[in-house]
């Protein structure tokens, strides 16, 4: 008996899901163990040409009825957003349907509710497509590394921002020019706020942290978020002078004592020898550091209709196999209970660029401010500019709160004309 799929949404990703189910019908039947059929597709408006070649009778605007229909076995949700996606998914689960979703925003905000409902109903909820597109990342974190202790997950999980910063580094383009190119190529939306201000990456970081550290405590609201709009050509040049490159990073890290986790999204300087430094264009990559497995790298296309649909179909096959075996595999009820510590408690390093008066004693006064806040200076570079000078400093690892206090104190110094740039510096290893 065929496994019938209800599809919520038939946009770029949904249309690709339909295409792959049609083109790979024989292979899917062999992998699942039974044929896979589209049982219905919920859309906002009927009558639009969607290029699927499907019977128009399969389309409906009544999503609520579709997800609870007796003949539907699996619901695939690719409409995005919080509502009506949450209500439809919960209704499907209550009706005994397994769910495959690509909805990172919903999972980051209310994933615990959805997983609790799925566990109670004895159905699956899979969401590999929610983070890093086609890259098989979430299942390895949830299953393959379940017997290990993950110390750190650091990655580029937004292709738009990586494309922009890559163009600024490799071609010397400005932020606005690089953003326009990303939009022209379809990598960025007309309103790029979710990408360039870090909201998209923050949702993905929350999901990664929950899986990596087995904690249900992390939501998108807990993620420290900074966008890339403030990154300048001077930042890019300064990073290059240090042998670094600026990358948009999502970082989930276990504290040194293992009692809490830090989750943050922000641009940072990375040494060019770091594996993530070579990830260019709109690609994604995630670097995982675990106690026993060591360092693992996941790389690939992080967005787009076909890559995302590929991840959806991978989950679809897994759900189909579980259905035939009369079992389900979801996130367990176990919660490590690890809280999220504030950004101020996170140990990082800062790169500072200061415009200062070029006179004796200025460097000593700046160093004194660092010492007053318990922050050690790793290296200093100074360049004269007439009566002024540019002072570039990189700190040793220190609590972010101490570094932030240092910056605020420097802004108040008479000797400092301006704090031209502040950026974090990351490195290999579980420390900063």
Tab-separated table of N, CA, C and O in Angstrom, residues 268-355:
chain	number	residue	atom	x	y	z
A	268	UNK	N	33.009	37.360	12.439
A	268	UNK	CA	34.241	37.208	13.210
A	268	UNK	C	35.411	36.986	12.261
A	268	UNK	O	35.230	36.548	11.118
A	269	UNK	N	36.587	37.283	12.757
A	269	UNK	CA	37.810	37.017	12.004
A	269	UNK	C	38.255	35.590	12.278
A	269	UNK	O	38.300	35.160	13.434
A	270	UNK	N	38.585	34.877	11.203
A	270	UNK	CA	39.066	33.505	11.300
A	270	UNK	C	40.434	33.403	10.625
A	270	UNK	O	40.627	33.954	9.543
A	271	UNK	N	41.377	32.677	11.223
A	271	UNK	CA	42.651	32.446	10.530
A	271	UNK	C	42.409	31.757	9.185
A	271	UNK	O	41.536	30.887	9.083
A	272	UNK	N	43.139	32.135	8.176
A	272	UNK	CA	42.907	31.590	6.839
A	272	UNK	C	43.202	30.097	6.754
A	272	UNK	O	42.757	29.439	5.824
A	273	UNK	N	43.901	29.556	7.729
A	273	UNK	CA	44.141	28.108	7.716
A	273	UNK	C	42.979	27.329	8.333
A	273	UNK	O	42.957	26.099	8.276
A	274	UNK	N	42.021	28.020	8.930
A	274	UNK	CA	40.865	27.329	9.491
A	274	UNK	C	40.021	26.755	8.354
A	274	UNK	O	39.830	27.410	7.320
A	275	UNK	N	39.505	25.528	8.492
A	275	UNK	CA	38.703	24.923	7.416
A	275	UNK	C	37.528	25.792	6.961
A	275	UNK	O	37.171	25.793	5.786
A	276	UNK	N	36.915	26.543	7.872
A	276	UNK	CA	35.773	27.375	7.488
A	276	UNK	C	36.186	28.601	6.682
A	276	UNK	O	35.360	29.193	5.989
A	277	UNK	N	37.461	28.977	6.774
A	277	UNK	CA	37.913	30.182	6.082
A	277	UNK	C	37.864	30.034	4.566
A	277	UNK	O	37.771	31.022	3.835
A	278	UNK	N	37.932	28.821	4.081
A	278	UNK	CA	37.965	28.589	2.628
A	278	UNK	C	36.575	28.410	2.023
A	278	UNK	O	36.449	28.224	0.818
A	279	UNK	N	35.540	28.463	2.846
A	279	UNK	CA	34.169	28.287	2.344
A	279	UNK	C	33.717	29.579	1.683
A	279	UNK	O	33.537	30.593	2.346
A	280	UNK	N	33.557	29.535	0.369
A	280	UNK	CA	33.238	30.750	-0.373
A	280	UNK	C	31.830	30.763	-0.916
A	280	UNK	O	31.053	29.813	-0.758
A	281	UNK	N	31.489	31.867	-1.565
A	281	UNK	CA	30.193	31.997	-2.221
A	281	UNK	C	29.040	31.825	-1.251
A	281	UNK	O	29.089	32.249	-0.101
A	282	UNK	N	27.974	31.182	-1.737
A	282	UNK	CA	26.770	30.999	-0.917
A	282	UNK	C	26.743	29.643	-0.219
A	282	UNK	O	25.690	29.187	0.213
A	283	UNK	N	27.905	28.994	-0.121
A	283	UNK	CA	27.949	27.672	0.507
A	283	UNK	C	27.896	27.769	2.031
A	283	UNK	O	28.214	28.794	2.619
A	284	UNK	N	27.485	26.677	2.634
A	284	UNK	CA	27.446	26.527	4.088
A	284	UNK	C	28.474	25.487	4.508
A	284	UNK	O	28.847	24.611	3.727
A	285	UNK	N	28.914	25.586	5.745
A	285	UNK	CA	29.785	24.564	6.319
A	285	UNK	C	29.700	24.649	7.830
A	285	UNK	O	29.550	25.739	8.392
A	286	UNK	N	29.769	23.512	8.480
A	286	UNK	CA	29.705	23.466	9.944
A	286	UNK	C	30.845	22.607	10.455
A	286	UNK	O	31.083	21.500	9.965
A	287	UNK	N	31.557	23.128	11.436
A	287	UNK	CA	32.729	22.494	12.027
A	287	UNK	C	32.349	22.048	13.433
A	287	UNK	O	31.936	22.864	14.255
A	288	UNK	N	32.452	20.761	13.692
A	288	UNK	CA	32.057	20.195	14.986
A	288	UNK	C	33.295	19.681	15.705
A	288	UNK	O	34.131	18.992	15.110
A	289	UNK	N	33.406	20.015	16.989
A	289	UNK	CA	34.506	19.510	17.809
A	289	UNK	C	33.920	18.684	18.956
A	289	UNK	O	33.145	19.195	19.761
A	290	UNK	N	34.278	17.397	18.973
A	290	UNK	CA	33.780	16.485	19.998
A	290	UNK	C	34.958	15.851	20.728
A	290	UNK	O	36.063	15.758	20.184
A	291	UNK	N	34.731	15.411	21.957
A	291	UNK	CA	35.831	14.900	22.769
A	291	UNK	C	36.475	13.662	22.175
A	291	UNK	O	37.693	13.526	22.145
A	292	UNK	N	35.675	12.704	21.709
A	292	UNK	CA	36.229	11.459	21.186
A	292	UNK	C	36.385	11.472	19.671
A	292	UNK	O	37.388	11.023	19.136
A	293	UNK	N	35.393	11.991	18.965
A	293	UNK	CA	35.431	11.992	17.497
A	293	UNK	C	36.404	13.019	16.953
A	293	UNK	O	36.842	12.910	15.810
A	294	UNK	N	36.753	14.013	17.763
A	294	UNK	CA	37.673	15.046	17.299
A	294	UNK	C	36.954	16.087	16.463
A	294	UNK	O	35.815	16.459	16.740
A	295	UNK	N	37.616	16.528	15.387
A	295	UNK	CA	37.091	17.607	14.558
A	295	UNK	C	36.442	17.038	13.300
A	295	UNK	O	37.056	16.263	12.568
A	296	UNK	N	35.205	17.446	13.058
A	296	UNK	CA	34.438	16.979	11.909
A	296	UNK	C	33.958	18.178	11.116
A	296	UNK	O	33.611	19.216	11.696
A	297	UNK	N	33.924	18.035	9.782
A	297	UNK	CA	33.514	19.139	8.920
A	297	UNK	C	32.376	18.693	8.018
A	297	UNK	O	32.450	17.641	7.377
A	298	UNK	N	31.308	19.488	7.970
A	298	UNK	CA	30.168	19.235	7.094
A	298	UNK	C	30.054	20.414	6.126
A	298	UNK	O	29.972	21.569	6.576
A	299	UNK	N	30.019	20.118	4.827
A	299	UNK	CA	30.093	21.199	3.827
A	299	UNK	C	29.152	20.917	2.668
A	299	UNK	O	28.966	19.753	2.271
A	300	UNK	N	28.541	21.963	2.131
A	300	UNK	CA	27.703	21.772	0.955
A	300	UNK	C	26.795	22.955	0.696
A	300	UNK	O	26.919	24.018	1.319
A	301	UNK	N	25.858	22.758	-0.238
A	301	UNK	CA	24.892	23.797	-0.580
A	301	UNK	C	23.910	23.952	0.570
A	301	UNK	O	23.278	22.991	0.988
A	302	UNK	N	23.774	25.187	1.066
A	302	UNK	CA	22.955	25.402	2.243
A	302	UNK	C	21.569	25.926	1.979
A	302	UNK	O	20.786	26.096	2.908
A	303	UNK	N	21.247	26.196	0.729
A	303	UNK	CA	19.925	26.755	0.421
A	303	UNK	C	19.577	26.431	-1.023
A	303	UNK	O	20.337	25.798	-1.743
A	304	UNK	N	18.396	26.876	-1.428
A	304	UNK	CA	17.927	26.624	-2.786
A	304	UNK	C	16.903	25.510	-2.817
A	304	UNK	O	16.864	24.647	-1.938
A	305	UNK	N	16.057	25.527	-3.850
A	305	UNK	CA	14.974	24.564	-3.948
A	305	UNK	C	15.428	23.126	-3.984
A	305	UNK	O	14.972	22.293	-3.185
A	306	UNK	N	16.347	22.810	-4.889
A	306	UNK	CA	16.773	21.418	-5.052
A	306	UNK	C	17.532	20.886	-3.840
A	306	UNK	O	17.240	19.785	-3.353
A	307	UNK	N	18.539	21.610	-3.301
A	307	UNK	CA	19.234	21.097	-2.117
A	307	UNK	C	18.310	20.892	-0.924
A	307	UNK	O	18.396	19.881	-0.220
A	308	UNK	N	17.406	21.847	-0.690
A	308	UNK	CA	16.488	21.721	0.444
A	308	UNK	C	15.531	20.552	0.236
A	308	UNK	O	15.252	19.774	1.155
A	309	UNK	N	15.031	20.409	-1.004
A	309	UNK	CA	14.136	19.290	-1.310
A	309	UNK	C	14.845	17.954	-1.141
A	309	UNK	O	14.234	16.961	-0.730
A	310	UNK	N	16.145	17.913	-1.432
A	310	UNK	CA	16.920	16.687	-1.242
A	310	UNK	C	16.910	16.269	0.222
A	310	UNK	O	16.733	15.085	0.543
A	311	UNK	N	17.084	17.245	1.118
A	311	UNK	CA	17.052	16.937	2.546
A	311	UNK	C	15.655	16.495	2.981
A	311	UNK	O	15.511	15.590	3.809
A	312	UNK	N	14.621	17.129	2.416
A	312	UNK	CA	13.245	16.737	2.733
A	312	UNK	C	13.009	15.278	2.342
A	312	UNK	O	12.427	14.499	3.111
A	313	UNK	N	13.468	14.894	1.142
A	313	UNK	CA	13.249	13.521	0.698
A	313	UNK	C	14.030	12.520	1.530
A	313	UNK	O	13.576	11.385	1.742
A	314	UNK	N	15.198	12.912	2.007
A	314	UNK	CA	15.939	12.023	2.900
A	314	UNK	C	15.142	11.721	4.152
A	314	UNK	O	15.079	10.572	4.610
A	315	UNK	N	14.512	12.771	4.713
A	315	UNK	CA	13.661	12.566	5.883
A	315	UNK	C	12.422	11.747	5.528
A	315	UNK	O	11.967	10.913	6.324
A	316	UNK	N	11.880	11.997	4.347
A	316	UNK	CA	10.692	11.254	3.904
A	316	UNK	C	10.980	9.753	3.855
A	316	UNK	O	10.172	8.933	4.296
A	317	UNK	N	12.134	9.383	3.333
A	317	UNK	CA	12.511	7.969	3.271
A	317	UNK	C	12.641	7.393	4.687
A	317	UNK	O	12.168	6.284	4.970
A	318	UNK	N	13.266	8.148	5.585
A	318	UNK	CA	13.430	7.670	6.962
A	318	UNK	C	12.080	7.454	7.635
A	318	UNK	O	11.862	6.441	8.318
A	319	UNK	N	11.157	8.395	7.429
A	319	UNK	CA	9.817	8.255	8.013
A	319	UNK	C	9.108	7.040	7.431
A	319	UNK	O	8.458	6.264	8.152
A	320	UNK	N	9.231	6.859	6.104
A	320	UNK	CA	8.583	5.716	5.464
A	320	UNK	C	9.082	4.392	6.000
A	320	UNK	O	8.290	3.466	6.246
A	321	UNK	N	10.382	4.290	6.195
A	321	UNK	CA	10.949	3.051	6.745
A	321	UNK	C	10.456	2.806	8.167
A	321	UNK	O	10.127	1.670	8.541
A	322	UNK	N	10.413	3.867	8.968
A	322	UNK	CA	9.912	3.717	10.336
A	322	UNK	C	8.446	3.294	10.345
A	322	UNK	O	8.024	2.501	11.189
A	323	UNK	N	7.681	3.831	9.409
A	323	UNK	CA	6.259	3.491	9.335
A	323	UNK	C	6.071	2.009	9.044
A	323	UNK	O	5.252	1.323	9.662
A	324	UNK	N	6.865	1.497	8.109
A	324	UNK	CA	6.756	0.073	7.776
A	324	UNK	C	7.213	-0.807	8.935
A	324	UNK	O	6.715	-1.913	9.120
A	325	UNK	N	8.166	-0.280	9.699
A	325	UNK	CA	8.678	-1.046	10.844
A	325	UNK	C	7.842	-0.817	12.105
A	325	UNK	O	8.149	-1.363	13.162
A	326	UNK	N	6.802	0.015	11.962
A	326	UNK	CA	5.919	0.338	13.088
A	326	UNK	C	6.685	0.904	14.273
A	326	UNK	O	6.510	0.509	15.427
A	327	UNK	N	7.583	1.842	13.963
A	327	UNK	CA	8.364	2.480	15.011
A	327	UNK	C	8.481	3.961	14.699
A	327	UNK	O	8.068	4.424	13.639
A	328	UNK	N	9.039	4.696	15.614
A	328	UNK	CA	9.305	6.112	15.386
A	328	UNK	C	10.601	6.472	16.082
A	328	UNK	O	10.981	5.869	17.082
A	329	UNK	N	11.292	7.454	15.517
A	329	UNK	CA	12.560	7.895	16.085
A	329	UNK	C	12.493	9.410	16.218
A	329	UNK	O	12.497	10.125	15.218
A	330	UNK	N	12.413	9.897	17.420
A	330	UNK	CA	12.352	11.336	17.624
A	330	UNK	C	13.353	11.763	18.673
A	330	UNK	O	14.157	10.972	19.147
A	331	UNK	N	13.293	13.032	19.018
A	331	UNK	CA	14.150	13.513	20.095
A	331	UNK	C	13.613	12.956	21.407
A	331	UNK	O	12.429	13.053	21.704
A	332	UNK	N	14.485	12.370	22.184
A	332	UNK	CA	14.060	11.749	23.426
A	332	UNK	C	13.567	12.767	24.445
A	332	UNK	O	13.751	13.967	24.309
A	333	UNK	N	12.932	12.242	25.470
A	333	UNK	CA	12.421	13.114	26.527
A	333	UNK	C	13.556	13.643	27.399
A	333	UNK	O	13.369	14.601	28.144
A	334	UNK	N	14.738	13.023	27.317
A	334	UNK	CA	15.858	13.455	28.158
A	334	UNK	C	16.238	14.897	27.853
A	334	UNK	O	16.343	15.305	26.710
A	335	UNK	N	16.423	15.652	28.893
A	335	UNK	CA	16.868	17.040	28.771
A	335	UNK	C	18.042	17.219	29.711
A	335	UNK	O	17.935	17.011	30.919
A	336	UNK	N	19.188	17.587	29.152
A	336	UNK	CA	20.371	17.791	29.982
A	336	UNK	C	20.172	18.943	30.964
A	336	UNK	O	20.880	19.040	31.966
A	337	UNK	N	19.202	19.813	30.659
A	337	UNK	CA	18.922	20.930	31.555
A	337	UNK	C	19.959	22.034	31.513
A	337	UNK	O	19.904	22.977	32.311
A	338	UNK	N	20.913	21.938	30.565
A	338	UNK	CA	21.963	22.954	30.505
A	338	UNK	C	21.368	24.306	30.145
A	338	UNK	O	20.720	24.456	29.110
A	339	UNK	N	21.579	25.307	30.984
A	339	UNK	CA	21.060	26.638	30.673
A	339	UNK	C	21.969	27.364	29.676
A	339	UNK	O	23.117	26.953	29.451
A	340	UNK	N	21.447	28.430	29.110
A	340	UNK	CA	22.250	29.273	28.215
A	340	UNK	C	22.870	30.385	29.049
A	340	UNK	O	22.160	31.136	29.719
A	341	UNK	N	24.201	30.471	29.029
A	341	UNK	CA	24.821	31.554	29.795
A	341	UNK	C	24.829	32.839	28.963
A	341	UNK	O	24.816	32.802	27.740
A	342	UNK	N	24.828	33.984	29.617
A	342	UNK	CA	24.782	35.265	28.886
A	342	UNK	C	26.041	35.483	28.064
A	342	UNK	O	27.099	34.920	28.353
A	343	UNK	N	25.912	36.323	27.043
A	343	UNK	CA	27.048	36.593	26.173
A	343	UNK	C	28.236	37.133	26.962
A	343	UNK	O	29.384	36.831	26.674
A	344	UNK	N	27.954	37.894	28.012
A	344	UNK	CA	29.047	38.466	28.798
A	344	UNK	C	29.931	37.430	29.449
A	344	UNK	O	31.104	37.699	29.740
A	345	UNK	N	29.409	36.226	29.676
A	345	UNK	CA	30.198	35.164	30.301
A	345	UNK	C	30.965	34.339	29.274
A	345	UNK	O	31.776	33.481	29.650
A	346	UNK	N	30.721	34.578	27.994
A	346	UNK	CA	31.399	33.828	26.931
A	346	UNK	C	32.823	34.325	26.772
A	346	UNK	O	33.076	35.537	26.717
A	347	UNK	N	33.768	33.418	26.695
A	347	UNK	CA	35.167	33.789	26.523
A	347	UNK	C	35.460	33.970	25.035
A	347	UNK	O	35.273	33.056	24.233
A	348	UNK	N	35.894	35.183	24.679
A	348	UNK	CA	36.194	35.499	23.279
A	348	UNK	C	37.470	36.319	23.205
A	348	UNK	O	38.100	36.637	24.221
A	349	UNK	N	37.833	36.664	21.987
A	349	UNK	CA	38.924	37.620	21.761
A	349	UNK	C	38.395	38.760	20.910
A	349	UNK	O	37.519	38.559	20.075
A	350	UNK	N	38.949	39.947	21.093
A	350	UNK	CA	38.535	41.118	20.324
A	350	UNK	C	39.666	41.617	19.433
A	350	UNK	O	40.843	41.595	19.821
A	351	UNK	N	39.284	42.103	18.279
A	351	UNK	CA	40.154	42.894	17.410
A	351	UNK	C	39.606	44.318	17.458
A	351	UNK	O	38.435	44.559	17.165
A	352	UNK	N	40.436	45.258	17.877
A	352	UNK	CA	40.018	46.653	17.999
A	352	UNK	C	40.848	47.536	17.092
A	352	UNK	O	42.077	47.400	17.014
A	353	UNK	N	40.181	48.460	16.428
A	353	UNK	CA	40.865	49.470	15.634
A	353	UNK	C	40.505	50.829	16.219
A	353	UNK	O	39.323	51.208	16.245
A	354	UNK	N	41.501	51.542	16.716
A	354	UNK	CA	41.290	52.828	17.370
A	354	UNK	C	41.965	53.944	16.588
A	354	UNK	O	43.104	53.790	16.128
A	355	UNK	N	41.279	55.064	16.440
A	355	UNK	CA	41.899	56.288	15.924
A	355	UNK	C	42.299	57.109	17.145
A	355	UNK	O	41.427	57.515	17.944
